[in-house]
Amino acid sequence: MEAHPSRDARPRRTTGAVSGIVAAVAGLASAQLAAAAGRPEASPVTAVGGAVVDLTPVAVREWAIRLFGTSDKLVLGLGILAVLAAFAVGTGLLAVRHLPAALAVTGGFGLVGALAALSRPGASWRDALPSLVGALVSAGVLYLLVTAAGRTRPAGAARGGAARGGAARGGAARGGAARGGADGAGSMDRRRFGRLVVAVLAASAGVGLGARRLGAHGSADATASRARFRLPRPTVPAPPVPAGADLRVPGLGPFLTPNQDFYRVDTALVVPRVDADTWRLRVHGEGVTRPLELDLRQLLARPVVEHDITLTCVSNEVGGPYAGNARWLGVRLGDLLREAGVRPPSQGGSADQLVARSVDGMTIGTPVEAVMDGRAALLAVGMNGRPLPFAHGFPVRMVVPGLYGYVSACKWLAELRLTTFAAYDAYWVRRSWAQQARIKTQARIDTPRPYADLSPGRVAVAGVAWAQHRGIERVQVRVDGGAWQEARLGTADGVDTWRQWVWPWQATPGRHTLEVRATDGTGTVQTGVHTGTVPDGATGWHAVDVNVRALG
């Protein structure tokens, strides 16, 4: 009696899918172990994710930031894993039909990961190894599982010796059994296959745990160095935050943003963990007459200053959350450049761009004039009285008031190179953003929230406004397109921080639109023309729609 084709195909498909998934898990675990022994950034998921970020059109990336916020990296990682899972299932299905082709596809996928790793900034040939190791292990496990599953036995052989009697019933029966094994009409030893799958998954879990521990051990020195690090006492401390700067309005955040709440927008899928004891900074390039190479102790031998500065991301939409205010501690960048013999262009210097490079290869280009014009441009080591968090650039990052972060705020700093804007385009400039980008005047309504359901009567409309290095002179609010009303400003803490504001509104029943605009310290009124974030920051007035309930 012939086996039913569809009945035979179902277990083969299931076997193929399971084999593909298990092989992928084994390969990823092995790749993670190889990456943990070298550079975590070279793991296939991280390397491919970084390449995807680089190749993603600006409009798509901005859409992802708007939709997912600071979870965009998590979503990207999950998306890559979903694609890998689908690929693994497809490869497994191919393997039960044509194993050599499936093995070739697996090797090709490993090659893609290796090329992605090699394309990352600062990569070496060793960064290709995790993807290649992962592909080799995945191909080996796939071969093992598929060939094991292909070893079928005659129908009935699983039932403890019943096949023995059947096999003694003559040549025709023996020939039929042999043909059944070759054609798949016999049954695979599912129990043996299952044990093999469990063994491979257990081994993969062990390898994954080993990778995790090795990775933790590799970052242990960095973690310990941060724990040991003590912030130096500032030579020039910042004055206390003035009384009245924080209006303490319910729904309005604190004047100084806590470190754990400070926004983070960057391309690092794995946060670099840099050992402060081995950290080095190199200063060189055009117009540098005295090149410098400093460790952290040597850097902090210079005068250390403290300054309150608001940072803003260029990806911040009108009314968006990507702005934060902190007290930063560090060394003046302008003084360090002068020590290296650098002169700004206004004094005849040949370099007009300072290219900062992070340990993960990110490049950020900053106008030399801006960091040497007397503003508090810092190589920061402290944030709100604590060493920088790893996610915000420990041990050293740049902070330059008045410029968007993509042209000023390099984290995990490793190198400063003097050049010109004509000679070199930094990372974001090669991706359609402007070479230079001064922060635009913005005001934001933080309370009431959009679509809030309010009671009639007095409502505190409040928020923040910023125009770093120019300061905020006034904030105005209007309702339903009416006359602009003056808001009360919090006390100014210099020109480099945001200012809180509040306006008492006598709310009447119905739906209303609240709008806000600011005037900076130069007397320039914020424009109401709405533009997107590309190429140098969004413009427009922030508006919030609310509903005020009817009386009674």
Coordinates of C-alpha atoms in Angstrom, one line a residue:
M1 CA 0.0 0.0 0.0
E2 CA 1.5 3.4 -1.0
A3 CA 2.0 6.1 1.5
H4 CA -0.2 9.2 1.1
P5 CA 2.0 12.0 -0.3
S6 CA 0.6 14.9 1.7
R7 CA 0.8 12.8 4.9
D8 CA 4.5 12.1 4.2
A9 CA 5.1 15.8 3.3
R10 CA 3.8 17.2 6.6
P11 CA 6.4 15.6 8.9
R12 CA 9.2 16.4 6.4
R13 CA 8.1 20.1 6.5
T14 CA 8.0 20.1 10.2
T15 CA 11.4 18.4 10.5
G16 CA 12.8 21.0 8.1
A17 CA 11.4 24.0 9.9
V18 CA 12.5 22.7 13.3
S19 CA 16.0 21.9 11.9
G20 CA 16.3 25.4 10.4
I21 CA 15.3 27.1 13.7
V22 CA 17.5 25.0 15.9
A23 CA 20.5 25.5 13.5
A24 CA 20.0 29.2 13.5
V25 CA 19.8 29.3 17.4
A26 CA 23.1 27.3 17.5
G27 CA 24.7 29.6 15.0
L28 CA 23.7 32.8 16.8
A29 CA 24.9 31.5 20.1
S30 CA 28.3 30.6 18.7
A31 CA 28.5 33.9 16.9
Q32 CA 27.7 35.8 20.2
L33 CA 30.4 33.8 22.0
A34 CA 33.0 34.7 19.3
A35 CA 31.9 38.4 19.4
A36 CA 32.1 38.4 23.2
A37 CA 35.7 37.2 23.0
G38 CA 36.5 40.0 20.6
R39 CA 34.3 43.1 20.0
P40 CA 30.5 42.9 21.0
E41 CA 29.8 45.3 18.1
A42 CA 30.9 42.5 15.7
S43 CA 28.0 40.1 16.6
P44 CA 25.8 39.4 13.5
V45 CA 22.7 41.1 14.8
T46 CA 24.5 44.2 15.9
A47 CA 26.6 44.4 12.7
V48 CA 23.7 43.9 10.4
G49 CA 21.6 46.3 12.5
G50 CA 24.2 49.0 12.2
A51 CA 24.4 48.5 8.5
V52 CA 20.6 48.7 8.2
V53 CA 20.7 52.0 10.2
D54 CA 23.4 53.4 7.8
L55 CA 21.5 52.4 4.7
T56 CA 18.0 53.5 5.9
P57 CA 16.8 56.6 4.1
V58 CA 16.6 59.6 6.4
A59 CA 12.8 59.9 6.0
V60 CA 12.3 56.3 7.2
R61 CA 14.7 56.7 10.1
E62 CA 12.9 59.9 11.3
W63 CA 9.6 58.1 11.0
A64 CA 10.9 55.3 13.1
I65 CA 12.1 57.7 15.8
R66 CA 8.7 59.4 15.8
L67 CA 6.9 56.1 16.0
F68 CA 9.1 54.1 18.4
G69 CA 11.0 56.9 20.2
T70 CA 14.0 55.7 22.1
S71 CA 12.8 52.1 21.7
D72 CA 13.7 52.2 18.0
K73 CA 16.9 50.1 18.5
L74 CA 14.9 47.4 20.4
V75 CA 12.4 47.3 17.5
L76 CA 15.2 47.1 15.0
G77 CA 16.8 44.2 16.9
L78 CA 13.5 42.3 17.2
G79 CA 12.9 42.9 13.5
I80 CA 16.2 41.4 12.5
L81 CA 15.6 38.4 14.7
A82 CA 12.2 38.0 13.1
V83 CA 13.8 38.0 9.6
L84 CA 16.4 35.6 10.8
A85 CA 13.7 33.2 12.1
A86 CA 11.8 33.4 8.8
F87 CA 15.1 32.8 6.9
A88 CA 15.9 29.8 9.2
V89 CA 12.5 28.2 8.5
G90 CA 12.9 28.7 4.8
T91 CA 16.4 27.3 4.8
G92 CA 15.3 24.3 6.8
L93 CA 12.5 23.5 4.4
L94 CA 15.0 23.8 1.5
A95 CA 17.4 21.4 3.4
V96 CA 15.0 18.5 3.4
R97 CA 14.7 18.8 -0.4
H98 CA 18.2 19.8 -1.4
L99 CA 20.7 19.9 1.5
P100 CA 23.7 21.2 -0.4
A101 CA 21.7 24.2 -1.6
A102 CA 20.6 25.0 2.0
L103 CA 24.1 24.7 3.3
A104 CA 25.3 27.1 0.6
V105 CA 22.5 29.6 1.5
T106 CA 23.5 29.4 5.2
G107 CA 27.1 30.1 4.2
G108 CA 26.0 33.1 2.1
F109 CA 24.0 34.5 5.0
G110 CA 27.1 34.3 7.2
L111 CA 29.1 36.1 4.5
V112 CA 26.5 38.9 4.5
G113 CA 27.0 39.2 8.3
A114 CA 30.7 39.3 7.9
L115 CA 30.6 42.0 5.2
A116 CA 28.3 44.0 7.4
A117 CA 30.7 43.7 10.3
L118 CA 33.6 44.8 8.1
S119 CA 31.7 47.8 6.9
R120 CA 31.4 49.2 10.4
P121 CA 33.6 52.2 11.3
G122 CA 36.9 51.1 12.9
A123 CA 36.4 47.4 11.9
S124 CA 39.3 44.9 11.4
W125 CA 39.3 41.5 9.7
R126 CA 38.6 39.9 13.1
D127 CA 35.2 41.4 13.1
A128 CA 34.2 39.1 10.3
L129 CA 34.9 36.0 12.5
P130 CA 31.7 35.9 14.6
S131 CA 29.4 35.8 11.5
L132 CA 31.6 33.2 9.8
V133 CA 31.8 31.0 12.9
G134 CA 28.0 31.3 13.4
A135 CA 27.4 30.3 9.7
L136 CA 29.8 27.3 10.0
V137 CA 28.1 26.1 13.2
S138 CA 24.6 26.7 11.8
A139 CA 25.5 24.7 8.6
G140 CA 27.0 21.9 10.7
V141 CA 23.9 21.6 12.9
L142 CA 21.6 21.8 9.9
Y143 CA 23.5 18.9 8.2
L144 CA 23.4 16.9 11.4
L145 CA 19.7 17.3 12.0
V146 CA 18.5 16.8 8.4
T147 CA 20.7 13.7 7.8
A148 CA 19.6 12.3 11.1
A149 CA 15.9 12.9 10.2
G150 CA 16.5 11.3 6.9
R151 CA 17.5 8.0 8.4
T152 CA 14.1 6.4 8.2
R153 CA 13.2 2.9 9.2
P154 CA 10.5 0.6 7.8
A155 CA 7.0 1.2 9.0
G156 CA 6.4 -0.7 12.3
A157 CA 10.1 -0.9 13.2
A158 CA 9.6 1.4 16.1
R159 CA 7.5 -1.1 17.9
G160 CA 10.1 -3.2 19.7
G161 CA 11.0 -5.9 17.3
A162 CA 7.8 -6.1 15.3
A163 CA 9.7 -5.3 12.2
R164 CA 11.8 -8.4 12.7
G165 CA 8.9 -10.7 11.9
G166 CA 7.9 -8.6 9.0
A167 CA 11.3 -8.6 7.6
A168 CA 11.3 -12.4 7.5
R169 CA 8.3 -12.6 5.2
G170 CA 10.2 -12.9 1.9
G171 CA 12.1 -11.0 -0.7
A172 CA 9.2 -8.9 -1.9
A173 CA 8.6 -7.6 1.6
R174 CA 12.2 -6.9 2.1
G175 CA 12.4 -5.1 -1.3
G176 CA 9.3 -3.1 -0.4
A177 CA 10.9 -2.1 2.9
A178 CA 14.0 -1.0 1.3
R179 CA 12.1 1.1 -1.3
G180 CA 10.0 2.5 1.5
G181 CA 13.1 3.8 3.3
A182 CA 14.5 5.4 0.2
D183 CA 11.3 7.0 -0.7
G184 CA 10.4 8.3 2.7
A185 CA 7.5 5.8 3.1
G186 CA 9.2 4.5 6.3
S187 CA 9.0 6.5 9.5
M188 CA 11.7 8.6 10.9
D189 CA 12.8 7.9 14.5
R190 CA 11.1 10.9 16.0
R191 CA 12.3 10.1 19.5
R192 CA 15.9 10.1 18.4
F193 CA 15.5 13.3 16.4
G194 CA 13.8 14.9 19.4
R195 CA 16.6 14.0 21.7
L196 CA 19.1 15.4 19.2
V197 CA 17.1 18.7 19.0
V198 CA 17.0 19.0 22.8
A199 CA 20.8 18.3 23.0
V200 CA 21.6 21.0 20.4
L201 CA 19.3 23.5 22.2
A202 CA 20.9 22.7 25.5
A203 CA 24.4 23.1 24.1
S204 CA 23.3 26.4 22.5
A205 CA 22.0 27.6 25.8
G206 CA 25.3 26.8 27.4
V207 CA 27.2 28.6 24.7
G208 CA 24.9 31.6 25.0
L209 CA 25.3 31.7 28.8
G210 CA 29.1 31.5 28.2
A211 CA 28.9 34.4 25.8
R212 CA 26.9 36.4 28.3
R213 CA 29.4 35.8 31.1
L214 CA 32.4 36.5 28.8
G215 CA 30.8 39.7 27.7
A216 CA 30.0 40.7 31.2
H217 CA 33.6 39.9 32.2
G218 CA 34.8 42.0 29.2
S219 CA 32.9 45.0 30.4
A220 CA 33.7 44.4 34.1
D221 CA 36.8 46.5 33.9
A222 CA 34.9 49.4 32.4
T223 CA 32.2 49.0 35.1
A224 CA 34.8 48.9 37.8
S225 CA 36.7 51.9 36.4
R226 CA 33.5 53.9 36.5
A227 CA 32.7 52.8 40.1
R228 CA 36.2 53.9 41.1
F229 CA 36.1 57.2 39.3
R230 CA 35.7 60.3 41.5
L231 CA 34.6 63.5 39.9
P232 CA 37.2 66.3 40.4
R233 CA 36.2 69.4 42.3
P234 CA 35.4 72.1 39.8
T235 CA 37.9 75.0 39.6
V236 CA 34.9 77.1 38.4
P237 CA 31.7 75.7 40.0
A238 CA 28.3 76.5 38.6
P239 CA 26.2 78.7 40.8
P240 CA 23.2 77.1 42.4
V241 CA 20.1 76.9 40.2
P242 CA 18.4 80.3 40.9
A243 CA 15.3 80.4 43.0
G244 CA 12.3 80.5 40.7
A245 CA 13.9 78.6 37.8
D246 CA 11.8 75.6 38.6
L247 CA 8.2 76.6 38.7
R248 CA 7.1 73.3 40.2
V249 CA 3.9 73.2 38.2
P250 CA 2.1 69.7 38.2
G251 CA 2.7 68.0 34.9
L252 CA 5.9 70.0 34.2
G253 CA 9.2 68.2 34.6
P254 CA 12.0 69.3 36.9
F255 CA 14.4 72.1 35.7
L256 CA 17.4 69.7 35.7
T257 CA 16.5 66.5 34.0
P258 CA 17.5 63.4 36.0
N259 CA 20.1 61.2 34.3
Q260 CA 17.8 58.2 33.9
D261 CA 15.2 60.4 32.2
F262 CA 17.6 62.2 29.8
Y263 CA 16.8 61.4 26.2
R264 CA 19.2 59.2 24.2
V265 CA 19.2 59.2 20.4
D266 CA 22.3 57.6 18.7
T267 CA 23.1 54.8 16.4
A268 CA 24.9 52.5 18.9
L269 CA 22.9 49.2 19.1
V270 CA 25.3 48.1 21.8
V271 CA 26.3 50.8 24.2
P272 CA 30.1 51.1 24.3
R273 CA 31.6 50.4 27.7
V274 CA 34.9 52.1 27.8
D275 CA 37.5 51.4 30.5
A276 CA 38.5 54.8 32.0
D277 CA 41.9 53.4 33.0
T278 CA 42.8 52.7 29.4
W279 CA 41.0 55.5 27.7
R280 CA 43.0 57.8 25.5
L281 CA 42.2 61.0 23.5
R282 CA 44.2 62.1 20.5
V283 CA 44.2 65.7 19.2
H284 CA 45.7 66.2 15.8
G285 CA 45.1 67.5 12.3
E286 CA 45.3 70.7 10.2
G287 CA 46.6 73.7 12.1
V288 CA 47.6 71.6 15.2
T289 CA 51.2 72.6 16.0
R290 CA 51.4 70.6 19.2
P291 CA 49.6 67.3 18.8
L292 CA 48.3 65.8 22.1
E293 CA 47.6 62.3 23.4
L294 CA 46.1 62.3 26.8
D295 CA 44.7 59.8 29.3
L296 CA 41.9 60.7 31.7
R297 CA 44.2 61.7 34.5
Q298 CA 46.2 64.0 32.2
L299 CA 43.0 65.5 30.8
L300 CA 41.7 66.3 34.2
A301 CA 44.9 67.9 35.3
R302 CA 43.6 71.0 33.5
P303 CA 41.1 73.4 35.1
V304 CA 37.7 71.8 35.4
V305 CA 34.5 73.8 35.1
E306 CA 30.8 73.2 35.7
H307 CA 28.0 74.6 33.6
D308 CA 24.2 74.1 33.1
I309 CA 23.4 73.3 29.5
T310 CA 20.3 72.1 27.6
L311 CA 20.9 69.6 24.8
T312 CA 18.5 69.1 21.9
C313 CA 18.5 66.5 19.2
V314 CA 17.9 67.6 15.6
S315 CA 15.4 64.7 15.3
N316 CA 13.1 66.6 17.8
E317 CA 9.8 67.4 16.2
V318 CA 8.0 70.6 17.2
G319 CA 6.8 69.9 20.8
G320 CA 8.9 66.7 20.9
P321 CA 10.7 65.1 23.9
Y322 CA 14.3 65.1 22.7
A323 CA 15.6 68.0 24.8
G324 CA 17.0 67.8 28.3
N325 CA 18.8 70.0 30.8
A326 CA 21.7 69.0 33.0
R327 CA 24.7 70.3 35.0
W328 CA 27.8 69.2 33.2
L329 CA 31.4 69.0 34.5
G330 CA 34.4 69.0 32.3
V331 CA 37.4 70.6 30.7
R332 CA 37.0 73.6 28.3
L333 CA 37.4 72.3 24.8
G334 CA 38.5 75.7 23.4
D335 CA 41.4 75.9 25.9
L336 CA 42.5 72.4 25.0
L337 CA 42.6 73.3 21.3
R338 CA 44.6 76.4 22.0
E339 CA 47.1 74.3 23.9
A340 CA 47.4 72.2 20.8
G341 CA 48.2 75.4 18.8
V342 CA 44.9 75.7 17.1
R343 CA 43.6 79.1 16.1
P344 CA 39.9 79.7 15.0
P345 CA 39.3 80.9 11.5
S346 CA 38.5 84.4 12.7
Q347 CA 42.1 84.6 13.9
G348 CA 43.7 83.1 10.8
G349 CA 43.4 79.4 11.6
S350 CA 43.4 77.0 8.7
A351 CA 40.8 74.5 10.1
D352 CA 37.1 75.4 10.3
Q353 CA 35.8 71.9 11.3
L354 CA 36.6 69.8 14.4
V355 CA 35.8 66.2 13.7
A356 CA 35.2 64.2 16.8
R357 CA 35.4 60.4 16.6
S358 CA 33.9 58.0 19.1
V359 CA 35.2 54.6 20.1
D360 CA 32.6 53.0 17.8
G361 CA 33.6 55.0 14.8
M362 CA 30.9 57.6 14.8
T363 CA 32.1 61.0 13.4
I364 CA 30.6 64.4 14.3
G365 CA 31.7 67.6 12.8
T366 CA 31.6 70.9 14.8
P367 CA 32.5 74.4 13.7
V368 CA 35.9 75.3 15.2
E369 CA 34.7 78.9 15.7
A370 CA 31.8 77.8 17.9
V371 CA 34.0 75.8 20.3
M372 CA 36.6 78.6 20.6
D373 CA 34.3 81.7 20.8
G374 CA 34.1 81.7 24.6
R375 CA 31.0 79.6 25.1
A376 CA 31.1 76.7 27.6
A377 CA 32.1 74.0 25.1
L378 CA 33.2 71.1 27.3
L379 CA 34.8 67.7 27.2
A380 CA 32.5 66.5 29.9
V381 CA 33.1 63.8 32.5
G382 CA 30.2 64.5 34.9
M383 CA 26.4 64.8 34.5
N384 CA 24.3 66.2 37.4
G385 CA 27.0 65.5 40.0
R386 CA 27.8 61.9 38.9
P387 CA 30.2 60.3 36.4
L388 CA 28.6 60.2 32.9
P389 CA 26.4 57.1 32.5
F390 CA 27.7 54.6 29.9
A391 CA 24.7 55.4 27.7
H392 CA 25.6 59.1 27.8
G393 CA 29.3 58.7 26.9
F394 CA 31.4 57.6 29.8
P395 CA 34.2 58.4 30.3
V396 CA 34.3 61.6 28.1
R397 CA 31.9 63.2 25.7
M398 CA 31.5 66.6 24.0
V399 CA 28.9 69.2 25.1
V400 CA 28.6 72.4 23.0
P401 CA 25.7 74.8 23.9
G402 CA 23.8 76.2 21.0
L403 CA 24.3 73.4 18.4
Y404 CA 22.2 70.3 17.8
G405 CA 23.7 67.1 19.1
Y406 CA 24.6 65.7 15.7
V407 CA 27.1 68.5 15.1
S408 CA 28.4 68.8 18.7
A409 CA 27.7 66.1 21.2
C410 CA 30.0 63.2 20.4
K411 CA 29.8 60.5 23.1
W412 CA 32.5 57.9 24.0
L413 CA 35.1 60.3 22.6
A414 CA 38.4 58.9 21.3
E415 CA 39.8 61.4 18.8
L416 CA 39.6 65.1 17.8
R417 CA 40.9 65.9 14.3
L418 CA 41.1 69.4 12.8
T419 CA 40.1 69.7 9.2
T420 CA 37.7 71.8 6.9
F421 CA 34.1 71.4 6.0
A422 CA 35.2 71.4 2.4
A423 CA 37.5 68.5 2.9
Y424 CA 35.4 66.1 5.0
D425 CA 31.7 65.3 5.6
A426 CA 30.9 63.7 9.0
Y427 CA 28.5 60.7 9.4
W428 CA 25.2 62.6 9.4
V429 CA 26.2 65.1 6.7
R430 CA 26.7 62.2 4.4
R431 CA 23.1 61.3 5.1
S432 CA 21.4 64.6 4.0
W433 CA 21.8 66.7 7.2
A434 CA 23.3 70.1 7.1
Q435 CA 27.0 70.6 7.9
Q436 CA 26.3 73.2 10.5
A437 CA 23.1 73.5 12.6
R438 CA 22.4 76.1 15.2
I439 CA 19.5 75.2 17.5
K440 CA 16.3 76.9 16.6
T441 CA 14.1 78.8 19.0
Q442 CA 11.4 76.4 20.3
A443 CA 8.7 76.4 23.0
R444 CA 6.8 73.4 24.1
I445 CA 3.5 72.8 26.0
D446 CA 4.0 70.1 28.6
T447 CA 0.7 70.5 30.4
P448 CA -2.1 70.0 29.7
R449 CA -1.4 67.0 27.5
P450 CA -2.9 66.6 24.0
Y451 CA -6.6 65.6 24.1
A452 CA -6.8 66.2 27.8
D453 CA -10.3 66.3 29.3
L454 CA -10.4 69.3 31.6
S455 CA -12.8 70.9 34.0
P456 CA -13.8 74.5 33.3
G457 CA -12.1 77.2 35.3
R458 CA -8.5 78.1 36.0
V459 CA -6.0 75.8 34.2
A460 CA -2.2 76.1 34.4
V461 CA -0.8 75.9 30.9
A462 CA 3.0 75.3 31.3
G463 CA 6.1 74.1 29.5
V464 CA 9.6 74.9 28.5
A465 CA 11.3 77.1 25.9
W466 CA 14.9 77.0 24.6
A467 CA 17.3 78.9 22.4
Q468 CA 20.6 77.8 23.7
H469 CA 23.4 80.4 23.7
R470 CA 20.8 83.1 22.9
G471 CA 18.5 82.6 25.8
I472 CA 14.7 83.1 26.1
E473 CA 13.3 86.6 26.5
R474 CA 9.5 85.9 26.5
V475 CA 6.9 83.2 25.9
Q476 CA 3.4 83.8 24.6
V477 CA 0.3 81.6 24.5
R478 CA -2.9 81.9 22.6
V479 CA -6.2 80.0 22.5
D480 CA -8.1 79.2 19.3
G481 CA -6.1 81.6 17.2
G482 CA -6.9 84.6 19.4
A483 CA -4.6 87.3 20.8
W484 CA -1.2 86.3 22.2
Q485 CA -1.0 86.3 26.0
E486 CA 2.2 86.8 28.0
A487 CA 3.3 83.8 30.0
R488 CA 5.2 84.1 33.2
L489 CA 8.8 82.9 32.9
G490 CA 10.9 81.0 35.4
T491 CA 14.1 82.7 36.5
A492 CA 16.8 82.4 33.8
D493 CA 19.8 80.2 34.6
G494 CA 22.1 81.8 31.9
V495 CA 21.6 81.7 28.2
D496 CA 22.5 78.0 27.6
T497 CA 19.5 76.4 29.4
W498 CA 15.8 76.2 28.8
R499 CA 13.3 78.3 30.7
Q500 CA 10.1 77.1 32.3
W501 CA 7.0 79.1 31.7
V502 CA 3.4 79.1 32.9
W503 CA 0.2 80.9 31.8
P504 CA -3.1 80.8 33.8
W505 CA -6.0 80.1 31.5
Q506 CA -9.6 80.6 32.4
A507 CA -10.9 77.5 30.5
T508 CA -14.5 77.6 29.1
P509 CA -16.5 74.5 28.0
G510 CA -15.8 73.2 24.5
R511 CA -12.9 72.0 22.4
H512 CA -9.9 74.4 22.2
T513 CA -6.5 74.6 20.6
L514 CA -3.6 76.0 22.7
E515 CA -0.5 77.4 20.9
V516 CA 2.8 78.7 22.2
R517 CA 5.7 80.7 20.8
A518 CA 8.9 82.1 22.2
T519 CA 11.2 85.1 21.6
D520 CA 14.9 84.5 22.0
G521 CA 17.5 86.8 23.6
T522 CA 18.2 88.6 20.4
G523 CA 14.5 89.7 20.1
T524 CA 13.8 87.2 17.2
V525 CA 10.3 85.7 17.5
Q526 CA 9.9 82.0 16.8
T527 CA 8.6 81.3 13.4
G528 CA 5.1 79.7 12.9
V529 CA 6.1 78.1 9.6
H530 CA 6.1 74.3 10.1
T531 CA 9.1 72.4 8.6
G532 CA 10.4 68.9 9.2
T533 CA 13.6 68.0 11.0
V534 CA 15.7 67.6 7.9
P535 CA 18.1 69.1 7.1
D536 CA 18.8 71.3 10.2
G537 CA 15.9 71.1 12.7
A538 CA 12.1 71.5 12.8
T539 CA 10.3 74.8 13.0
G540 CA 6.7 75.9 13.9
W541 CA 4.5 76.6 16.9
H542 CA 3.6 73.7 19.2
A543 CA -0.2 73.3 19.5
V544 CA -2.2 71.1 21.8
D545 CA -5.9 70.3 21.4
V546 CA -7.9 69.9 24.6
N547 CA -11.6 69.4 25.7
V548 CA -13.2 71.3 28.5
R549 CA -16.2 69.7 30.0
A550 CA -19.5 71.5 30.2
L551 CA -20.6 73.0 33.5
G552 CA -22.8 70.7 35.7

